[in-house]
mmCIF file with all atom_site columns, N, CA and C in Angstrom:
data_model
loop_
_atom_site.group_PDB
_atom_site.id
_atom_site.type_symbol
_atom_site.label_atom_id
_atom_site.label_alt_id
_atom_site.label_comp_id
_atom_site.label_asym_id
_atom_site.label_entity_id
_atom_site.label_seq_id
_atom_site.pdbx_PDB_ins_code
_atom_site.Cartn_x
_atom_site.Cartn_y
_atom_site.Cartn_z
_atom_site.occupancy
_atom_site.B_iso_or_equiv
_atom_site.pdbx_formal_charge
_atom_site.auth_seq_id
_atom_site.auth_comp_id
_atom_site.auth_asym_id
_atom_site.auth_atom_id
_atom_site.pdbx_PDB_model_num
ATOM 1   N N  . UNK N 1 1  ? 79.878 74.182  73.809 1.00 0.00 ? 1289 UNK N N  1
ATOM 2   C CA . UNK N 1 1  ? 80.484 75.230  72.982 1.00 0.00 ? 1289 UNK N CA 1
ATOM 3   C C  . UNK N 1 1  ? 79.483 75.688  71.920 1.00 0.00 ? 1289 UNK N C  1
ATOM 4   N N  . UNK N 1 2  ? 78.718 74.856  71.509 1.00 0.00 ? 1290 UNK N N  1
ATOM 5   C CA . UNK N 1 2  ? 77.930 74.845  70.184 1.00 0.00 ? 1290 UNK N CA 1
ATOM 6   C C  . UNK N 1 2  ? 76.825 76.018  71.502 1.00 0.00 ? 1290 UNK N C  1
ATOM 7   N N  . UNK N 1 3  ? 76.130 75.896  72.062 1.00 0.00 ? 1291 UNK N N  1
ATOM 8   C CA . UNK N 1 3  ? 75.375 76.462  73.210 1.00 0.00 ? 1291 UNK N CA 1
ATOM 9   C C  . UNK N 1 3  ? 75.390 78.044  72.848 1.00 0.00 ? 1291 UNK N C  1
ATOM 10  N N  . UNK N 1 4  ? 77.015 78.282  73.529 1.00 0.00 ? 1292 UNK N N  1
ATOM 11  C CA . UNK N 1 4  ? 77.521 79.505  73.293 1.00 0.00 ? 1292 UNK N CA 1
ATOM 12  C C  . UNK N 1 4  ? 77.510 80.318  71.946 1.00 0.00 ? 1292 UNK N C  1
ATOM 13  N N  . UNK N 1 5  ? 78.045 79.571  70.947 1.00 0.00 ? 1293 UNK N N  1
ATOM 14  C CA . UNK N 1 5  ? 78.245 80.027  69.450 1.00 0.00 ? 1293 UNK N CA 1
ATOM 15  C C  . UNK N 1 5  ? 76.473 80.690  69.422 1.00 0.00 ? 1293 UNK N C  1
ATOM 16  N N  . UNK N 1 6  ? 75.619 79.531  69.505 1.00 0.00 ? 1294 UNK N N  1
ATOM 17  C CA . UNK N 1 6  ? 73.925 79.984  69.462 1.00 0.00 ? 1294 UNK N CA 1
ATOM 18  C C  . UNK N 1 6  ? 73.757 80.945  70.233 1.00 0.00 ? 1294 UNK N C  1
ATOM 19  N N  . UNK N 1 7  ? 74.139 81.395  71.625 1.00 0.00 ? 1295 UNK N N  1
ATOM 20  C CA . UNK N 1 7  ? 73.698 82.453  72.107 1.00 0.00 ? 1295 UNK N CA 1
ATOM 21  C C  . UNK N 1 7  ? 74.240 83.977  72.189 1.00 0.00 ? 1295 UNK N C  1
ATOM 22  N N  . UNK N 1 8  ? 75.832 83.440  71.166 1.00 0.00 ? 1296 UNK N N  1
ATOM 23  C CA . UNK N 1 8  ? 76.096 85.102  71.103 1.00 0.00 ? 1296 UNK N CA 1
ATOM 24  C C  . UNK N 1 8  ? 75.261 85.269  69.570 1.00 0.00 ? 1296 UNK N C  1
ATOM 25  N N  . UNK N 1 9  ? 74.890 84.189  68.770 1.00 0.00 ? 1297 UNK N N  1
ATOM 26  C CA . UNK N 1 9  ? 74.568 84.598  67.173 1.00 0.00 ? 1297 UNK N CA 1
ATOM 27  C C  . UNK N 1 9  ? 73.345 85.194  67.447 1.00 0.00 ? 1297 UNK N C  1
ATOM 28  N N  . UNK N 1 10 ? 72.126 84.758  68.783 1.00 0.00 ? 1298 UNK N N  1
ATOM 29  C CA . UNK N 1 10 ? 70.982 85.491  68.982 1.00 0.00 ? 1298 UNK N CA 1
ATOM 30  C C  . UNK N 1 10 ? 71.158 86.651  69.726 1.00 0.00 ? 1298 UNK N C  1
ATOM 31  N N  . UNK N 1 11 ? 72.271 86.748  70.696 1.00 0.00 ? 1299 UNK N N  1
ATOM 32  C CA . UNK N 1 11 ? 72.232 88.325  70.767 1.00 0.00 ? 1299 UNK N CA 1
ATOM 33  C C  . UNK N 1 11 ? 72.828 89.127  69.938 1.00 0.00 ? 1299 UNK N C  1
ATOM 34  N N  . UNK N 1 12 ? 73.694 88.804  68.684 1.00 0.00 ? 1300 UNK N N  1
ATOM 35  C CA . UNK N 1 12 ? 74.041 89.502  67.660 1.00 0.00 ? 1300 UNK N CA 1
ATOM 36  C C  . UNK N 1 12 ? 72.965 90.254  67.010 1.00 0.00 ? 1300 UNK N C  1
ATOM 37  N N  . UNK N 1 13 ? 71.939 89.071  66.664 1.00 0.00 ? 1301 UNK N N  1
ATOM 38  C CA . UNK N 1 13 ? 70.439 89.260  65.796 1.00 0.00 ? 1301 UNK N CA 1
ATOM 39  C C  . UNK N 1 13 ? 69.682 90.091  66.628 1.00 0.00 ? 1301 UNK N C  1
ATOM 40  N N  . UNK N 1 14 ? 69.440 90.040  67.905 1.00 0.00 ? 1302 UNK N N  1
ATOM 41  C CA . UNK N 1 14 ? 68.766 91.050  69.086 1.00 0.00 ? 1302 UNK N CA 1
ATOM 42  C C  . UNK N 1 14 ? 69.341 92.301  68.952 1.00 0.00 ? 1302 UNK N C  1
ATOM 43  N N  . UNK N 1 15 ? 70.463 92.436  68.617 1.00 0.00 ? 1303 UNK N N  1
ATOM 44  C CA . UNK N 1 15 ? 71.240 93.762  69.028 1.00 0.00 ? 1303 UNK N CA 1
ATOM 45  C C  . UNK N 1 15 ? 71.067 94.480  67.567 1.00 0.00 ? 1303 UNK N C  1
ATOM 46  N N  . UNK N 1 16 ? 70.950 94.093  66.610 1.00 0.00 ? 1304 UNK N N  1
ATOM 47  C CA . UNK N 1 16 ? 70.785 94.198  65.314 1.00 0.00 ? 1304 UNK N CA 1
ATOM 48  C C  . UNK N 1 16 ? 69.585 94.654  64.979 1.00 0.00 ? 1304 UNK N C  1
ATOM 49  N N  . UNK N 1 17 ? 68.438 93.858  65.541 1.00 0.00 ? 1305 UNK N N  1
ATOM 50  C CA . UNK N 1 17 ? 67.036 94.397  65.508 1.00 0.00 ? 1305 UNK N CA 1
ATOM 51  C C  . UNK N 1 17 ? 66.804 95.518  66.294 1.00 0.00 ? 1305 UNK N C  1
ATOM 52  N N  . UNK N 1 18 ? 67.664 95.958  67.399 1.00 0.00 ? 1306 UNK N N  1
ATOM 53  C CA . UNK N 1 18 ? 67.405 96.989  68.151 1.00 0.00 ? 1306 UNK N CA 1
ATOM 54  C C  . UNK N 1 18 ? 68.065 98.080  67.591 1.00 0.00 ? 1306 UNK N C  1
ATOM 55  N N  . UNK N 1 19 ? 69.148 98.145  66.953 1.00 0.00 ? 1307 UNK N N  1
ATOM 56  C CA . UNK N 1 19 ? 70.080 99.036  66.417 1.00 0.00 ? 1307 UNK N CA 1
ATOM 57  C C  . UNK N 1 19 ? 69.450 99.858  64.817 1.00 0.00 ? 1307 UNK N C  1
ATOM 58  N N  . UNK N 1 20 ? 68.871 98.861  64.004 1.00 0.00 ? 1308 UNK N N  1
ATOM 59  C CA . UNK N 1 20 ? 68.255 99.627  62.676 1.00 0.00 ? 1308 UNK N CA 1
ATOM 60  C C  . UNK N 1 20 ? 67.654 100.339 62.944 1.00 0.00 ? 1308 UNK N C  1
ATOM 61  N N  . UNK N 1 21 ? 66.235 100.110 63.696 1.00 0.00 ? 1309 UNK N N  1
ATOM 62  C CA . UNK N 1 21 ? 65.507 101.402 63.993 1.00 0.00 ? 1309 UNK N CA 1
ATOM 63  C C  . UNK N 1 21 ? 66.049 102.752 64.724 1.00 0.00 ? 1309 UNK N C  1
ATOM 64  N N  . UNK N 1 22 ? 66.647 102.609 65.376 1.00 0.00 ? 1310 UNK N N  1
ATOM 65  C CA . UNK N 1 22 ? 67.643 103.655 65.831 1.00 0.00 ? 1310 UNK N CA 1
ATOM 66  C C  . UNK N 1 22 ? 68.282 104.356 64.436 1.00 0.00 ? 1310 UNK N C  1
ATOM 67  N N  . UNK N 1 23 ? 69.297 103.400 64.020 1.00 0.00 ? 1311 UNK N N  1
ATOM 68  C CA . UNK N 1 23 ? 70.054 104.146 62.964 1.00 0.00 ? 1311 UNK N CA 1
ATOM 69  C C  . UNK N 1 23 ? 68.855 104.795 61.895 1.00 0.00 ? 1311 UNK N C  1
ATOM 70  N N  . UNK N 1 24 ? 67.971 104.080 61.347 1.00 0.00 ? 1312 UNK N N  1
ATOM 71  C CA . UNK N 1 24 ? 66.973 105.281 60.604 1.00 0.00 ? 1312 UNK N CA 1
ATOM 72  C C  . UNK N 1 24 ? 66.715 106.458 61.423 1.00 0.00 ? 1312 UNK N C  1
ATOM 73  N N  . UNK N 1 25 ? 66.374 106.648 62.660 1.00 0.00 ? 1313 UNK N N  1
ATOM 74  C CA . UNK N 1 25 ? 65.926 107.866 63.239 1.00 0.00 ? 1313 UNK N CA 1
ATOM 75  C C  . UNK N 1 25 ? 67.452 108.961 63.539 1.00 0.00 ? 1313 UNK N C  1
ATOM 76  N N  . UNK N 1 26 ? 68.249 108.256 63.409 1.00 0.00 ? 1314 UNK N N  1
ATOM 77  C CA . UNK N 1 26 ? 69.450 109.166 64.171 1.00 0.00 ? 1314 UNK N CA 1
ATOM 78  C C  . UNK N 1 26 ? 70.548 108.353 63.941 1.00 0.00 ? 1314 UNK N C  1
ATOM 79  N N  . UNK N 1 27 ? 71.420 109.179 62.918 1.00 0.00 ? 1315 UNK N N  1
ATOM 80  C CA . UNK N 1 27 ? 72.933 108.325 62.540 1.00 0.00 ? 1315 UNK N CA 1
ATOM 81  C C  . UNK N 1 27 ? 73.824 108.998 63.986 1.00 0.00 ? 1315 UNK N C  1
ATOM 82  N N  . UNK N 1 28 ? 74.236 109.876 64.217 1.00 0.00 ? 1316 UNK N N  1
ATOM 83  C CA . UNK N 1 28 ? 74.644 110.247 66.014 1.00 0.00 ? 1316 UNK N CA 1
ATOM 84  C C  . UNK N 1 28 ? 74.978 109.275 67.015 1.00 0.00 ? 1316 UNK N C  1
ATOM 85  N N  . UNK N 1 29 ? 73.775 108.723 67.179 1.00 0.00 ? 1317 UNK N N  1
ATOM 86  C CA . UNK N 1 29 ? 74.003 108.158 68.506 1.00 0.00 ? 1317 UNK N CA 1
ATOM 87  C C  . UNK N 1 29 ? 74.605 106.753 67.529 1.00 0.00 ? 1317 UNK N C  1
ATOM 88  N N  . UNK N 1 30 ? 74.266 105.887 66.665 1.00 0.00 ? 1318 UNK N N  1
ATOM 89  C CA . UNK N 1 30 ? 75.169 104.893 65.996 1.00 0.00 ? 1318 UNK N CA 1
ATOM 90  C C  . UNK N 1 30 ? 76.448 104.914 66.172 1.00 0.00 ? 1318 UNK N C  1
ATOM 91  N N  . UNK N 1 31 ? 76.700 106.169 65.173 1.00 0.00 ? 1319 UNK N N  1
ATOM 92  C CA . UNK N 1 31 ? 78.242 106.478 65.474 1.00 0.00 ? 1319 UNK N CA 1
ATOM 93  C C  . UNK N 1 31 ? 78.937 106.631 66.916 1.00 0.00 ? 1319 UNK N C  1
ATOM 94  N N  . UNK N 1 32 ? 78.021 106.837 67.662 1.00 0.00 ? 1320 UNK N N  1
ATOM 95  C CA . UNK N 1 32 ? 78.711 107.058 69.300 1.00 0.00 ? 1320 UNK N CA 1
ATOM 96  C C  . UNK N 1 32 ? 78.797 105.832 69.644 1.00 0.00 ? 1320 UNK N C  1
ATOM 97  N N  . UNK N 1 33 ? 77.624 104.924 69.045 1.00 0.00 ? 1321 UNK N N  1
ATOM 98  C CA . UNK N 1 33 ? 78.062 103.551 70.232 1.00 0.00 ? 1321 UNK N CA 1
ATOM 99  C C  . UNK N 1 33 ? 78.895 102.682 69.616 1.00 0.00 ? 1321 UNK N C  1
ATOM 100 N N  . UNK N 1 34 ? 79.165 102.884 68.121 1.00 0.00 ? 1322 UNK N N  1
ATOM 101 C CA . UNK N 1 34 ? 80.298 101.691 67.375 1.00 0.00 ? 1322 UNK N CA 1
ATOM 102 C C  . UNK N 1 34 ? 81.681 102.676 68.138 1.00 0.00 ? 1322 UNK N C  1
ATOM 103 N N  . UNK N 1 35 ? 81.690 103.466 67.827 1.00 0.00 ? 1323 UNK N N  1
ATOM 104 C CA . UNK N 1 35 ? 83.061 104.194 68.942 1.00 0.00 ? 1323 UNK N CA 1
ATOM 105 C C  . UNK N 1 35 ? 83.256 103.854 69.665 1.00 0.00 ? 1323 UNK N C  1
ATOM 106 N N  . UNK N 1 36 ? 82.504 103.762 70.879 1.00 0.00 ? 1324 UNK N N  1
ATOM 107 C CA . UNK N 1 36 ? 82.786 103.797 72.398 1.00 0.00 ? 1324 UNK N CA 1
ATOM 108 C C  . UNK N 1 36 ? 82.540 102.482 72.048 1.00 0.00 ? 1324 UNK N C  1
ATOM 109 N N  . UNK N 1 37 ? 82.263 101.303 71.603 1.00 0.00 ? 1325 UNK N N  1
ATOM 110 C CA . UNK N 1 37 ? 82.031 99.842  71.591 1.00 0.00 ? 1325 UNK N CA 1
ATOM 111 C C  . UNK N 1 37 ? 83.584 99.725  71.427 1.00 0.00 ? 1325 UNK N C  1
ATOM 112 N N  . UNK N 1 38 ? 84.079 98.601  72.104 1.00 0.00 ? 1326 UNK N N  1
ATOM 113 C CA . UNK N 1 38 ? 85.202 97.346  72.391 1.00 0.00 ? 1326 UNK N CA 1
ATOM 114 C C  . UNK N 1 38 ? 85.884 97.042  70.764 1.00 0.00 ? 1326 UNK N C  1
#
C-alpha cells in the first residue's frame, strides 16, 4: 500500500512539473484540462 501512496505522490510531482510550464505559456489549455479532468 505504502508502494502505491509513493507512486501516485511521484506522478502527482511529474504531472506538476509538466503542467507549470504550460500554465506560464497558456492559461487555455490549463483551464481545459482541470475541466475535462475526473
Amino acid at each position: 500500500m505504502g508502494r502505491r501512496v509513493l507512486f501516485l505522490v511521484a506522478l502527482f510531482s511529474l504531472l506538476v512539473a509538466g503542467v507549470s510550464p504550460i500554465r506560464a505559456q497558456s492559461l487555455p489549455t490549463v483551464e481545459v484540462w482541470v475541466s475535462v479532468r475526473p
